[in-house]
Structures are given as C-alpha cells and as structure tokens.
Short mmCIF file of C-alpha atoms (C1' of nucleotides) in Angstrom, two decimals:
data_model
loop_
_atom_site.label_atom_id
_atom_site.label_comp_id
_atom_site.label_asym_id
_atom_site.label_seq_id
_atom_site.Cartn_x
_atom_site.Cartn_y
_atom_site.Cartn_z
CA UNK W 1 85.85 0.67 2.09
CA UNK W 2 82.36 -1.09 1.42
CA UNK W 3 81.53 -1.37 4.95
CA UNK W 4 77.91 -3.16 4.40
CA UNK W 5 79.55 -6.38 2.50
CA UNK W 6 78.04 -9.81 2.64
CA UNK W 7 78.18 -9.75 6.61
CA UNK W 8 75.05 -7.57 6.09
CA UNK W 9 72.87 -8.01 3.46
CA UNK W 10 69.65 -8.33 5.63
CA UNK W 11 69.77 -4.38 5.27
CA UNK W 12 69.66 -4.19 1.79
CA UNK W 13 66.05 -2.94 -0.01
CA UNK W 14 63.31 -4.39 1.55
CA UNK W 15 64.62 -7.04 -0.38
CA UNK W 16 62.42 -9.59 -2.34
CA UNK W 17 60.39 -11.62 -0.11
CA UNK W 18 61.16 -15.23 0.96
CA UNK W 19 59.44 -18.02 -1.40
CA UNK W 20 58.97 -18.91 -4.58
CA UNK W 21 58.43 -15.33 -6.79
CA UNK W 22 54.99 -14.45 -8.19
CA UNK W 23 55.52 -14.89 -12.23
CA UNK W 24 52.81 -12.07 -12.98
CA UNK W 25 52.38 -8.62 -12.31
CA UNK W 26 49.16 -8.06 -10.12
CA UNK W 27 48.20 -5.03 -12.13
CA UNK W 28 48.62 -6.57 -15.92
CA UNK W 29 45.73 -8.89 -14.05
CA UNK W 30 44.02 -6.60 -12.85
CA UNK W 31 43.62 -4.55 -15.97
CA UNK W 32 42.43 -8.02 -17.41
CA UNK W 33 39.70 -8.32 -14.51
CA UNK W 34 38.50 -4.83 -15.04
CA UNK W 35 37.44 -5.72 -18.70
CA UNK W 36 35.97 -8.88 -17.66
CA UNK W 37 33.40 -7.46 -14.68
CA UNK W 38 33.02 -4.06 -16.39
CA UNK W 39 31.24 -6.02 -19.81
CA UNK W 40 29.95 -8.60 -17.44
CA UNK W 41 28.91 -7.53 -13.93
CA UNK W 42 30.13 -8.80 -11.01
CA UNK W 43 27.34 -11.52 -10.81
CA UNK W 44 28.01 -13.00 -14.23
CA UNK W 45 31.85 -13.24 -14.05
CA UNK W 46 32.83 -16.34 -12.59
CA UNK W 47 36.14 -17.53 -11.69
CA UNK W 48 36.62 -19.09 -14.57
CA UNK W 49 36.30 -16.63 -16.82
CA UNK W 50 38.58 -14.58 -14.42
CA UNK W 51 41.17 -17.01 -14.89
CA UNK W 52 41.39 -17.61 -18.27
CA UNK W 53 41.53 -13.59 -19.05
CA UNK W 54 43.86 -13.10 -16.41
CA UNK W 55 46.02 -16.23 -17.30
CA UNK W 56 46.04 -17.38 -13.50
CA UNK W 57 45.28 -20.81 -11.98
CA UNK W 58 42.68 -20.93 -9.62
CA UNK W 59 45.61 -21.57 -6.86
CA UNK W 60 47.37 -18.40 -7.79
CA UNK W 61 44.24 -16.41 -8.25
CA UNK W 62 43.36 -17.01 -4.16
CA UNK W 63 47.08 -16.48 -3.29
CA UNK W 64 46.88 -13.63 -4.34
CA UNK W 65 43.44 -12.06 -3.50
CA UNK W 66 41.37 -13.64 -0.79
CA UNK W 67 37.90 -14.07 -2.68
CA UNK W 68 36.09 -13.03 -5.72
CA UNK W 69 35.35 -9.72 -3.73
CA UNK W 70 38.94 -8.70 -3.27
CA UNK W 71 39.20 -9.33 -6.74
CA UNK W 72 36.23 -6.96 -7.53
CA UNK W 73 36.94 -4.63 -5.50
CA UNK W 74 41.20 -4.13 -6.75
CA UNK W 75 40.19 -4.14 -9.71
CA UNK W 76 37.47 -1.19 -9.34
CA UNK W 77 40.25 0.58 -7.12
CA UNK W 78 42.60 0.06 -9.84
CA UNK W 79 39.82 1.07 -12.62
CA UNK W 80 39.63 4.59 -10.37
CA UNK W 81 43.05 4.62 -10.32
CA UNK W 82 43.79 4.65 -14.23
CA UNK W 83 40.82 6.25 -15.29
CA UNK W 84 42.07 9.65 -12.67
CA UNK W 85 44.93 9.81 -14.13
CA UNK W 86 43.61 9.86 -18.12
CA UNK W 87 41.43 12.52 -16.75
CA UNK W 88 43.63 14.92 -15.00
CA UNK W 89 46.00 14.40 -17.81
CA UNK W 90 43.31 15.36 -19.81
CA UNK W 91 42.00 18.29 -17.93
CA UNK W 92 45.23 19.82 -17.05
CA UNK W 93 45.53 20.28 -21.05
CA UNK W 94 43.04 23.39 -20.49
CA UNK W 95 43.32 27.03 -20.67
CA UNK W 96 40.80 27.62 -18.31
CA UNK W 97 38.05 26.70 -16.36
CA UNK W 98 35.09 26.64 -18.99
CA UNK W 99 37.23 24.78 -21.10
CA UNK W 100 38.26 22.18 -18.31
CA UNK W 101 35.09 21.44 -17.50
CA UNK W 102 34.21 20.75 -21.66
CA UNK W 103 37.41 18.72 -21.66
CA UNK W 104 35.38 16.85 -18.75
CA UNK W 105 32.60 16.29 -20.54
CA UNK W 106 34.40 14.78 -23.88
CA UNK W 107 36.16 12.55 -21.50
CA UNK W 108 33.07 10.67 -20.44
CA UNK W 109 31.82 10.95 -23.69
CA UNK W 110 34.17 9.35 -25.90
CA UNK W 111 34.40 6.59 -23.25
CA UNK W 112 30.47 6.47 -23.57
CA UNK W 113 31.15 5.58 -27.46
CA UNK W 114 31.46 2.76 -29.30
CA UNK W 115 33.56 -0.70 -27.60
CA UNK W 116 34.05 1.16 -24.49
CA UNK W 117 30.95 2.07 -24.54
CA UNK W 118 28.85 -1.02 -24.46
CA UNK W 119 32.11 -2.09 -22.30
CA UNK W 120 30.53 -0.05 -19.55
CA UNK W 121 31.98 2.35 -16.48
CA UNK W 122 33.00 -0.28 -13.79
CA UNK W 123 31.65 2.84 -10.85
CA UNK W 124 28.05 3.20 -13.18
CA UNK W 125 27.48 -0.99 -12.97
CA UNK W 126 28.89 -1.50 -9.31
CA UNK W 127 26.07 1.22 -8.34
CA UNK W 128 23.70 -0.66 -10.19
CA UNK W 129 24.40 -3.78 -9.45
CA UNK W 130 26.18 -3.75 -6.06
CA UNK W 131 25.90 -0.68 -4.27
CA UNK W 132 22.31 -2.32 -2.44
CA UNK W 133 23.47 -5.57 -1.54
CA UNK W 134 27.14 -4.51 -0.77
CA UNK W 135 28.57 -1.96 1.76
CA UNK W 136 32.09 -1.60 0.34
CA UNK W 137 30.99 -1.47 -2.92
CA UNK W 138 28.82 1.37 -2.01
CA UNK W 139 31.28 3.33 -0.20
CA UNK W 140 33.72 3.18 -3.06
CA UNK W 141 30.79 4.08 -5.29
CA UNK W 142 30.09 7.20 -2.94
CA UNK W 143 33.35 8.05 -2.90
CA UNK W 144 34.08 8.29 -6.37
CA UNK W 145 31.29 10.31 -6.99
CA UNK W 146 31.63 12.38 -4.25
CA UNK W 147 34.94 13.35 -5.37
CA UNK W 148 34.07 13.87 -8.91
CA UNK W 149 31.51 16.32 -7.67
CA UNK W 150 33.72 17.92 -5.57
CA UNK W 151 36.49 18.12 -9.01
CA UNK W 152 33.92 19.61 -10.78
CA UNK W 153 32.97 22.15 -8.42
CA UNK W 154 36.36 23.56 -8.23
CA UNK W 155 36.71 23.69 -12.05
CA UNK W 156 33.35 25.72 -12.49
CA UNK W 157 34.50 28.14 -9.25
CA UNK W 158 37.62 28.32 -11.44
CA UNK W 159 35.79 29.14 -14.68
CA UNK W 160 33.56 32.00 -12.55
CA UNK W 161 37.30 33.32 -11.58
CA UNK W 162 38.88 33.49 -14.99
CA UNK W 163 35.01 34.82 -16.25
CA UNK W 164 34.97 31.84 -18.61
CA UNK W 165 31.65 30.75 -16.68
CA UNK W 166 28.68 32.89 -15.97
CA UNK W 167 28.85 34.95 -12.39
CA UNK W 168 25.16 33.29 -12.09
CA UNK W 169 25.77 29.48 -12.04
CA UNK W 170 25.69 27.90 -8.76
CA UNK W 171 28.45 25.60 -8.46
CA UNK W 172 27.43 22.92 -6.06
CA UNK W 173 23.97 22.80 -8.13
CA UNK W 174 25.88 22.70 -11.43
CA UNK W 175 28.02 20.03 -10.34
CA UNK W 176 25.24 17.90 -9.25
CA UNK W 177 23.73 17.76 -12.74
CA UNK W 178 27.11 17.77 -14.52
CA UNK W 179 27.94 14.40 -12.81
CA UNK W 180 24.80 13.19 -13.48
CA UNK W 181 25.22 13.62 -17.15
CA UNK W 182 28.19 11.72 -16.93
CA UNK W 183 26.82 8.98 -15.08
CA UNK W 184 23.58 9.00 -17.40
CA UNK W 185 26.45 9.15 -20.73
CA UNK W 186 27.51 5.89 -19.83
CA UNK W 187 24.54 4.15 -19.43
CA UNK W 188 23.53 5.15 -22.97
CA UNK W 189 26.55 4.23 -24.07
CA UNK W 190 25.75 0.48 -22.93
CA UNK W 191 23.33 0.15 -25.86
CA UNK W 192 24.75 3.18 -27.96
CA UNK W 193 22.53 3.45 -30.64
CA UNK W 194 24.22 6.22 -33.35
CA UNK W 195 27.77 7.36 -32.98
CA UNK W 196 28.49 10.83 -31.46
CA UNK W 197 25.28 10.80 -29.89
CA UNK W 198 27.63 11.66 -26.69
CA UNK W 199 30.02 14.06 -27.72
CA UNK W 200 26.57 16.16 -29.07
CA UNK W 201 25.57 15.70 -25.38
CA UNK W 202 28.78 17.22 -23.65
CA UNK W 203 28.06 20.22 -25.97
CA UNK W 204 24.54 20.68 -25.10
CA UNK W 205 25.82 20.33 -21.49
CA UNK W 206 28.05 23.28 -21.74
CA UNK W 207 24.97 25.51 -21.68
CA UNK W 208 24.60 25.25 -17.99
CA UNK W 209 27.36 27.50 -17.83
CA UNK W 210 26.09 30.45 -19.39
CA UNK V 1 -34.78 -15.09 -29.39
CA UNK V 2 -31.71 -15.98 -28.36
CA UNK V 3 -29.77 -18.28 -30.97
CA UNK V 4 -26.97 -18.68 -29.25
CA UNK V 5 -28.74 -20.57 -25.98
CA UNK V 6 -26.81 -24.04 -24.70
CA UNK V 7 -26.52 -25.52 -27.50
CA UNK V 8 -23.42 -23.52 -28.94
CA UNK V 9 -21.55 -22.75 -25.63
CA UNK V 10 -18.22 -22.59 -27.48
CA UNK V 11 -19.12 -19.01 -28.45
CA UNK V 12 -19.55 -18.02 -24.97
CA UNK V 13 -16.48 -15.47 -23.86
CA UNK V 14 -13.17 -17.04 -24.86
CA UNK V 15 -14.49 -19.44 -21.73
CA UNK V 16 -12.56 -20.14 -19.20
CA UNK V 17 -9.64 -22.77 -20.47
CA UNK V 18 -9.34 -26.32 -19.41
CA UNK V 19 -7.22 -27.67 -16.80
CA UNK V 20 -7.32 -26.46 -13.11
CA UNK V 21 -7.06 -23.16 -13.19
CA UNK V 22 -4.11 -21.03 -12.04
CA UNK V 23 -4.44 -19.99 -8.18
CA UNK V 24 -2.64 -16.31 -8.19
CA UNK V 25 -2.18 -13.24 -10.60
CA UNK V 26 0.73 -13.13 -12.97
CA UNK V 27 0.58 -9.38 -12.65
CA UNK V 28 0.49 -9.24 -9.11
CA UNK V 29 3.76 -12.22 -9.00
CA UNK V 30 5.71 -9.96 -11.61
CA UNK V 31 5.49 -7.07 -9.10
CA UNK V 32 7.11 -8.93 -6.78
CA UNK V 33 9.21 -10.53 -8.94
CA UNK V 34 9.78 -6.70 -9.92
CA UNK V 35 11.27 -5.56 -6.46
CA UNK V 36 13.32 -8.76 -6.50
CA UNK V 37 15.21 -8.05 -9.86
CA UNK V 38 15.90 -4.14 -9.48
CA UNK V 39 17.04 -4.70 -5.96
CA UNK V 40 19.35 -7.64 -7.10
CA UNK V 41 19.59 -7.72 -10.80
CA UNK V 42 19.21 -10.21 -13.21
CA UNK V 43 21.81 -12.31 -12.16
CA UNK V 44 22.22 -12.27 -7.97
CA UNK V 45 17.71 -12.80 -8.14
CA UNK V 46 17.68 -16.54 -7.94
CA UNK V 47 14.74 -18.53 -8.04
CA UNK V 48 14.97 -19.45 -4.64
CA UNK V 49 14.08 -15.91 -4.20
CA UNK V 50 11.84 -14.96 -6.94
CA UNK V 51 9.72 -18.49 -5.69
CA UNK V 52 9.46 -16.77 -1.68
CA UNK V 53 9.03 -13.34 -3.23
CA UNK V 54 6.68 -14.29 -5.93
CA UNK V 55 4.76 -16.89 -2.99
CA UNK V 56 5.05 -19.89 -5.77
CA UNK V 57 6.52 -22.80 -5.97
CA UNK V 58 9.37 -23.67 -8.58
CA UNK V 59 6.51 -26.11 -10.75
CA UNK V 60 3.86 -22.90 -10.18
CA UNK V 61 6.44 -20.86 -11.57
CA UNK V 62 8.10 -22.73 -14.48
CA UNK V 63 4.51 -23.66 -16.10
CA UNK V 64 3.43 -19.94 -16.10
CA UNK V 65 6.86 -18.87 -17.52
CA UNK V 66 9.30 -20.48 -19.96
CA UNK V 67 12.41 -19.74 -17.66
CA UNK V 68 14.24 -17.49 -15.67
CA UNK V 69 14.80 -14.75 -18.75
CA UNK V 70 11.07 -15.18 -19.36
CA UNK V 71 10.48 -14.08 -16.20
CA UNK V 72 12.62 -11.15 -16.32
CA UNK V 73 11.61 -9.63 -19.68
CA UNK V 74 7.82 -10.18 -18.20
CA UNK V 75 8.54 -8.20 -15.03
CA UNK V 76 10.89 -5.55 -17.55
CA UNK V 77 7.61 -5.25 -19.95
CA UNK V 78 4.91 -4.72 -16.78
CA UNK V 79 7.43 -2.48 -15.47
CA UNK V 80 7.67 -0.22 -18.52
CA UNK V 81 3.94 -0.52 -18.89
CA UNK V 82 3.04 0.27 -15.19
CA UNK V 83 5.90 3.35 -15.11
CA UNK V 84 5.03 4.60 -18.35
CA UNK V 85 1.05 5.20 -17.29
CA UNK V 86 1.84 6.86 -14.11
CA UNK V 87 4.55 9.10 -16.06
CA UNK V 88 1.54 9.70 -18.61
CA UNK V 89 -0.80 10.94 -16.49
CA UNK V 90 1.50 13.15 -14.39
CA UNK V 91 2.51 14.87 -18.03
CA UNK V 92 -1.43 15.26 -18.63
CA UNK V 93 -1.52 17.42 -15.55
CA UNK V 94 1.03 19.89 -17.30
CA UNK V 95 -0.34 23.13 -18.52
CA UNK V 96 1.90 23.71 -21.43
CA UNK V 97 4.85 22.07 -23.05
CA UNK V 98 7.95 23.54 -20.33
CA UNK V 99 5.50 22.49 -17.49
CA UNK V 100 5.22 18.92 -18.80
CA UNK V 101 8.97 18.48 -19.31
CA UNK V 102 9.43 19.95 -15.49
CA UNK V 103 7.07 17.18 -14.24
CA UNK V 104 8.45 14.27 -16.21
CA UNK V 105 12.15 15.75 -14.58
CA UNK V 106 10.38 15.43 -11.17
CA UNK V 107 8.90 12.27 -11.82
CA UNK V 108 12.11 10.71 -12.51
CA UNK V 109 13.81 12.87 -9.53
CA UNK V 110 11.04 11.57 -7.16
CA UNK V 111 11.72 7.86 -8.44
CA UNK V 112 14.87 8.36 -7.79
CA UNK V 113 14.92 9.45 -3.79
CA UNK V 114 14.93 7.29 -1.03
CA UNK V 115 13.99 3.62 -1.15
CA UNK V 116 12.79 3.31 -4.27
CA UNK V 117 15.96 5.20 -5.95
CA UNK V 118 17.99 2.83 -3.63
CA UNK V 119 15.94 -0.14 -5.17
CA UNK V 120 17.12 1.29 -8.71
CA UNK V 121 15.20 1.32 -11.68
CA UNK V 122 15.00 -1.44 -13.92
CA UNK V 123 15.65 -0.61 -17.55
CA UNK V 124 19.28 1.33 -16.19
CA UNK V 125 20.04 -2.04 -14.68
CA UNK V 126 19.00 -3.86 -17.45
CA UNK V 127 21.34 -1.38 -19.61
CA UNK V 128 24.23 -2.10 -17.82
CA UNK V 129 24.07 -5.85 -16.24
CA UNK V 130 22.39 -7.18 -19.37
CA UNK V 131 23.06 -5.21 -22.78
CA UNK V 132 25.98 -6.64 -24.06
CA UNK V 133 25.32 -10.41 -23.63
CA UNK V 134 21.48 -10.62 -24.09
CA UNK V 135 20.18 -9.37 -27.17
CA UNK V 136 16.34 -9.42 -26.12
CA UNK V 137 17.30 -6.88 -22.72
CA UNK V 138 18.94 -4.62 -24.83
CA UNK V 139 16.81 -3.88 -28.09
CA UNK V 140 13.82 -3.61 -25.05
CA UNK V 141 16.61 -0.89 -23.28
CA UNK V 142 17.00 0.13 -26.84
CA UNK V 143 12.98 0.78 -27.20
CA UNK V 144 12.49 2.17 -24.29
CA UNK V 145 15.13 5.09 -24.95
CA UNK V 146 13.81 5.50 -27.91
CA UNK V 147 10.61 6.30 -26.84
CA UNK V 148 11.00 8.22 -24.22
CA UNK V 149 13.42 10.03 -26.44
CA UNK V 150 10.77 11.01 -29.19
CA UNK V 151 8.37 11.68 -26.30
CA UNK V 152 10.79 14.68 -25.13
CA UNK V 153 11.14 15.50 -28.38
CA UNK V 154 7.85 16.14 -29.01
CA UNK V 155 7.14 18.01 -25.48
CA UNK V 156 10.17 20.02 -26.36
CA UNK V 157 8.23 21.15 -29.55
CA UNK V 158 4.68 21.64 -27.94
CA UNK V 159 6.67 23.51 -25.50
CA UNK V 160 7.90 26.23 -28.48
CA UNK V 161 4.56 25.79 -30.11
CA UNK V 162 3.03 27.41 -26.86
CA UNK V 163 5.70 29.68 -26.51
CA UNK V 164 7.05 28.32 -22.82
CA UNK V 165 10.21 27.26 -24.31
CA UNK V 166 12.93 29.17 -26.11
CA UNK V 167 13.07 28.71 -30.05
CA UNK V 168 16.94 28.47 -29.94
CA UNK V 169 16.23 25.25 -28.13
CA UNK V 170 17.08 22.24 -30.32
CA UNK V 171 14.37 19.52 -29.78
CA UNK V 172 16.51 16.27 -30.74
CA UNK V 173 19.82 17.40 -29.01
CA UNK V 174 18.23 18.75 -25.76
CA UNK V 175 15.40 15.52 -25.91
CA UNK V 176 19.02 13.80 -25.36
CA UNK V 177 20.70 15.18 -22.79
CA UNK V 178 17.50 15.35 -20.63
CA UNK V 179 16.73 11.80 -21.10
CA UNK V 180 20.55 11.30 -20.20
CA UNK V 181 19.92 13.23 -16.86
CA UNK V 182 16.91 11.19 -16.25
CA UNK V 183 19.18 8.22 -16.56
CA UNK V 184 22.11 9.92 -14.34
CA UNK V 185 19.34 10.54 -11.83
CA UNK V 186 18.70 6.96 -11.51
CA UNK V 187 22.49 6.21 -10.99
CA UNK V 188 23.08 8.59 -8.15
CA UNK V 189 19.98 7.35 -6.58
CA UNK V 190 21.22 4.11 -5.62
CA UNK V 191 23.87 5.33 -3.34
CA UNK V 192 21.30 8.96 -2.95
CA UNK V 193 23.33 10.48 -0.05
CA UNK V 194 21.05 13.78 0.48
CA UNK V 195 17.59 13.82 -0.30
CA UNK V 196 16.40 16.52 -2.57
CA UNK V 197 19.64 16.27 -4.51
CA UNK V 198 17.62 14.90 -7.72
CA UNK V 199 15.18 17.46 -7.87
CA UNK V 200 17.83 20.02 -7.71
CA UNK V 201 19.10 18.35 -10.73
CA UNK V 202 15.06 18.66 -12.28
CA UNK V 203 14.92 22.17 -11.44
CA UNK V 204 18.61 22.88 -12.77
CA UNK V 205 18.28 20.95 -16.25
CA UNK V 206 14.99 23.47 -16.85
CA UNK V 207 17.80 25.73 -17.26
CA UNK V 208 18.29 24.14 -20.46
CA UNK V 209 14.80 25.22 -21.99
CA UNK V 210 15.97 29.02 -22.44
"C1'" DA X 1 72.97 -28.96 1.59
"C1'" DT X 2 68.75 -28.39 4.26
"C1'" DA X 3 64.78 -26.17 6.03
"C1'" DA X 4 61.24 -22.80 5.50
"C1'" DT X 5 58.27 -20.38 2.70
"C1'" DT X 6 55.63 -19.06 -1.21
"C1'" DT X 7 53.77 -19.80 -5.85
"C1'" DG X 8 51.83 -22.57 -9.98
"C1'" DG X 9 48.53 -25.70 -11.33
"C1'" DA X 10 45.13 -29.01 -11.28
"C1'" DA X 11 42.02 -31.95 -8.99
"C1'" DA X 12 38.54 -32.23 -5.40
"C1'" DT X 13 34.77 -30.24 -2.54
"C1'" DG X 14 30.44 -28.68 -0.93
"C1'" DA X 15 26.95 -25.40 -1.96
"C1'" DT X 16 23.81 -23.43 -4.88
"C1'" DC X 17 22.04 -22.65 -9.31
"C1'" DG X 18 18.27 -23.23 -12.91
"C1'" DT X 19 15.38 -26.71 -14.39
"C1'" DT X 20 12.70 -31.04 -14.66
"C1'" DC X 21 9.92 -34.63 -12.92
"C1'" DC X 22 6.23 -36.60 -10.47
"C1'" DC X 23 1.92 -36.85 -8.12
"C1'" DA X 24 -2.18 -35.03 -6.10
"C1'" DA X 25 -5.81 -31.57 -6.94
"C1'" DA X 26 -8.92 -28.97 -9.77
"C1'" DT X 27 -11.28 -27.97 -13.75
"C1'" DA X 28 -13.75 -28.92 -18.68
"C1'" DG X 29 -15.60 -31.96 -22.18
"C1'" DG X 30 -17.99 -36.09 -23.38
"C1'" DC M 1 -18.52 -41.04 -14.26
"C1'" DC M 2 -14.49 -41.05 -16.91
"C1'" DT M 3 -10.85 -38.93 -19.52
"C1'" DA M 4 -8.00 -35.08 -20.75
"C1'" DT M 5 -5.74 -31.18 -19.32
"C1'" DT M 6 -3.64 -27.89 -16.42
"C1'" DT M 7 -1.88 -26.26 -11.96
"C1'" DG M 8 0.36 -26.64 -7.07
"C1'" DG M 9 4.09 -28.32 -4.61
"C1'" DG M 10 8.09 -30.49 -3.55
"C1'" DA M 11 11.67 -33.73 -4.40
"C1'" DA M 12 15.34 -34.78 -7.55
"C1'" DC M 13 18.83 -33.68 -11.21
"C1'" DG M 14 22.92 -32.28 -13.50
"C1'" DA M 15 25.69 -28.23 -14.08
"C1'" DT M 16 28.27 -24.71 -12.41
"C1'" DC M 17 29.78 -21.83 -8.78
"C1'" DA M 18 33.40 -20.14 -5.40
"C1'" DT M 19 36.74 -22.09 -2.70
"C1'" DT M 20 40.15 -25.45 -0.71
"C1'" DT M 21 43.54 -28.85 -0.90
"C1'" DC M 22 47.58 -31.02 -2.46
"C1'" DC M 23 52.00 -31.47 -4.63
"C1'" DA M 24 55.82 -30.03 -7.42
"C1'" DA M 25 58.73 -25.99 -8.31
"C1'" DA M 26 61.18 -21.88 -7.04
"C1'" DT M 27 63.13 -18.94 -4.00
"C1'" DT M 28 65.46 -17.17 0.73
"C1'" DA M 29 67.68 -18.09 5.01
"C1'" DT M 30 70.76 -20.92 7.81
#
DNA sequence: ATAATTTGGAAATGATCGTTCCCAAATAGG
DNA sequence: CCTATTTGGGAACGATCATTTCCAAATTAT
C-alpha cells in the first residue's frame, strides 16, 4: 500500500522549484566565463562578451548571478574547483612522494604551454589584477595558495618518509619556492616563447629535493 | 673668432622648440602614471585617474601622448629602464658570479615585500592582463624576459668561470627557472601574507647553484 | 482554470569611458 | 608688433559599460 500517493506530494525531493525552469546549466556557463576572464581579465570582459560565450541574455545572466562580480568570482570558485580535481587525479597516480611532487610540477607546466598557456591561470591574473583593489578576490587568491602550499608540504614530508626526498630539505621553505615556480610557470606561459620551455623547468625544479 | 656669433643661431643646441613650452616633466608624470597602472592595471587606470595622478589635464595629457596605450607602453619602457639601472648597480656590488645571482634574487625578493610587492610589478601584469590581445605589451614582456634571461645566463657562467658555482650547473636551464622564481616572487607578493617569505625563496633557489 | 512565481530576451537607462575640441596663454620667428 | 605654433585646461562628444525594466513564456500550487 503506497501510503504517500497524490494526497502528499509536497514531500517528495526537494522537488523542482516553483517558476518557469532555468534552460541552462549554471556550470556549462560557467566553464564558458572562466575562458572568457582567464584570456581577458576581469577589467576587459564586459557583459557582452560574457553573454555571447555563455549564450545568456543579459536578463538571465542577472537572474542568475547578482553582478559581474558574482560572476567573477563563481567562475574562479568553479576554475579551483576543476582544476583540484585534474590535480589530485593526477597526483594520486604516484608511487611516492618525490614523484608526486614531479607529477606537480608537470601539471602546472603543461598548463603553462601552448593555448592554455597564453590562456592564463584565472588565481595568477586575479592576483595581478584584483587582489589590490578587491578583498574577496584576495582572500580567494590567499586561499588557494595557501592551500597549495600547505599540499605541497605534505607531499615533500611524504617524500622525506618514503626516503624519495633528501632528510635535509626543509619543507615549509621548499614549498614556498615550489609554489612560486608554479605561479612564475604561468606567467611565462602568457607569452610562451619556445615549447617545453616549462616541462624543462619542472625538471630543473626537482633539484630542490636532493 | 667666433663664426658662429648671431648671425647663425639655428646651430645653437637643438634650441628650445617653438610653441609654449610644456609646464611639467614627462618622466616625472610617467612615474606617477607608473604607480597608477601596476596598482590598477591597464584596464581599471582610467584617465580620470592617470589626469589627478599624473596632475594634468586631459588636453595636457593627450598632446604629450598619442593615447591611453601610449601612455602605458611609456610608463612600461621608463619602468624597465628605471628597474633595470637600480638592478645593475646592485649586481656591480657582487664579488663574483654566485654573489651577483644572490643579489639580483634579493632584489626581486625585496621588490616584492610589502607595499611595493602589493603594488605589483609591471611587466608580470602586463604578461597576464595584456599579452594575448595587444601585440606591442607582449613582444616588450617578450624582451624583457629575454633579457633578463641571457643576463642570468651569463652570471650563471661568470659564476663557473670564478669557480662560485658548480660546473654541473646548466646555464640556460637554471637562467630559466630562476627568472621563473623571480616572476613567482612577484605573484605571491601581491597578496605577501608574511614578510620575509620572498627572501626565503632567494636564499632557497641558491640551492640550485650546487 | 487561475494565480503566483521564475526565466528568456530585448530594449532602455544612467554612468563612465577614452578622446576631441576650443580658447586663452606662452613662446619663437620675422 | 604680428603671425605661427604649441601647451594648459575644461567643456563637450559619442561609444560602451554594467545594470534595470518590461513583457511574453513556462512552470508550480490552489
């Protein structure tokens, strides 16, 4: 006996909400947005150009976010948020902590080359660009880095474990100048002269570890 | 005698040239404008506030430069120039090839503490606000790396010449990834949570000299 | 069915942008 | 002294910006 029949159906999922439906999926434009202000800036991209690459009218657009910022800033969450998960995927693939943090390293670097490259890292141009005039910019900028630092730490206290990193590298120090190698990757890549100028970087990198 | 007495005054200096002549110093303007375009970048700097920085008025301003961009690749070029002579003579003071690589590491580390790493320097904001749509910013972005690239090259070498820096060292490949942390240095400055962080990162990369 | 609510889409709005124009002031040449 | 030229300064201009408004369409709730 179906005792939650039509009398009831206010209890169902959280059900869809009242009103006409959204026809697009806020992340599919998103992802659009994120291409747009990363090769852009946040300055240059005007709504315009946000709407035609996300395929939104200007109604919809501020429906669904309440300014350009809340646009920004979803789309630098969401950036964060896809970017993570490409990298732990990509770390997790390692044996052990030297070759986690090398894994690291070739991450940033082959998104330092070519398109993506001169694309530009959406965290790299809102520090640039934003993180003065901008308070929640810079506290998502912090943030991120703070936990990348923090990642990287626990991969090189990992490699001194397994003895895949030298006993004598200082982890919080190491970590400092690993990020910033990343960071500095991806501004070179923004006018990225010869190809696997990067990846010859990551390698070099690795030395701190001895 | 002297031929050339009043009656050929054209050969005096290059004279001073006709018109009224201009009332303030385009160097000392392009320092302000300077401040103005690394705090704000290219594109959030408006005129408004390049006019009250610079203390001219839109006319002063448009006759002494063709527009905006002109403005901007003046105050990139008197940057570079004004940076490049200080970084000069702080690698003259260097006693040997390693020492001259550790001050041009501090110099950047330095630069990029406090205010004037939260100000942000301009050729890293150039790279990534202006690169990809603006093909005069980025072949200057482009020269600059270059340059300082081939100058850490040839420090690098002096460095083995004297006997300061390991011969395993490979000039072109390490000249990269230290000009990379120079760049990541800049980065992390602009959000710079705890000061002394970048010369940690100086005294760390020397690491990469053995 | 009807009301309430939300979205899609385009037109309208006010502000600000970069730039030009205009006139008075300052200089050089004749 | 007169003309030509250049700057200083501010008003004026058209374009574009981010945002709002308005109406038809789509959905839920009653």
């Amino acid at each position: 006996m179906d005792t939650n029949s039509p009398s009831t159906p206010a209890l169902r999922p959280p059900g869809r909400p009242i009103g006409r439906p959204r026809e697009f999926e806020i992340e599919e434009a998103l992802d659009k947005a994120i291409v747009v202000f990363s090769e852009r800036g946040y300055h240059a991209a005007s709504i315009s150009e946000l709407k035609e690459a996300m395929g939104l009218a200007a109604g919809s657009l501020y429906k669904a976010f309440k300014d350009k910022k809340a646009i920004f800033l979803a789309s630098f969450d969401r950036y964060k948020q896809v970017r993570n998960a490409l990298l732990e995927s990509e770390i997790a693939k390692g044996e052990n902590g030297r070759d986690k943090i090398f894994r690291m390293l070739r991450f940033y670097a082959e998104a330092s080359e070519g398109e993506t490259g001169r694309r530009g890292c959406l965290v790299v141009g809102t520090a640039t660009e934003l993180a003065i005039a901008d308070a929640d910019a810079a506290e998502r900028v912090r943030l991120s880095h703070a936990r990348s630092e923090a990642l990287i730490e626990s991969l090189l206290r990992e490699g001194q474990a397994d003895g895949t990193i030298a006993a004598g590298v200082d982890p919080p120090q190491t970590a400092k100048i690993l990020l910033c190698i990343m960071q500095g990757m991806r501004v070179m890549g923004k006018t990225g002269a010869d190809t696997g100028h990067a990846f010859l970087v990551a390698e070099t990198a690795m030395k701190l570890l001895d």
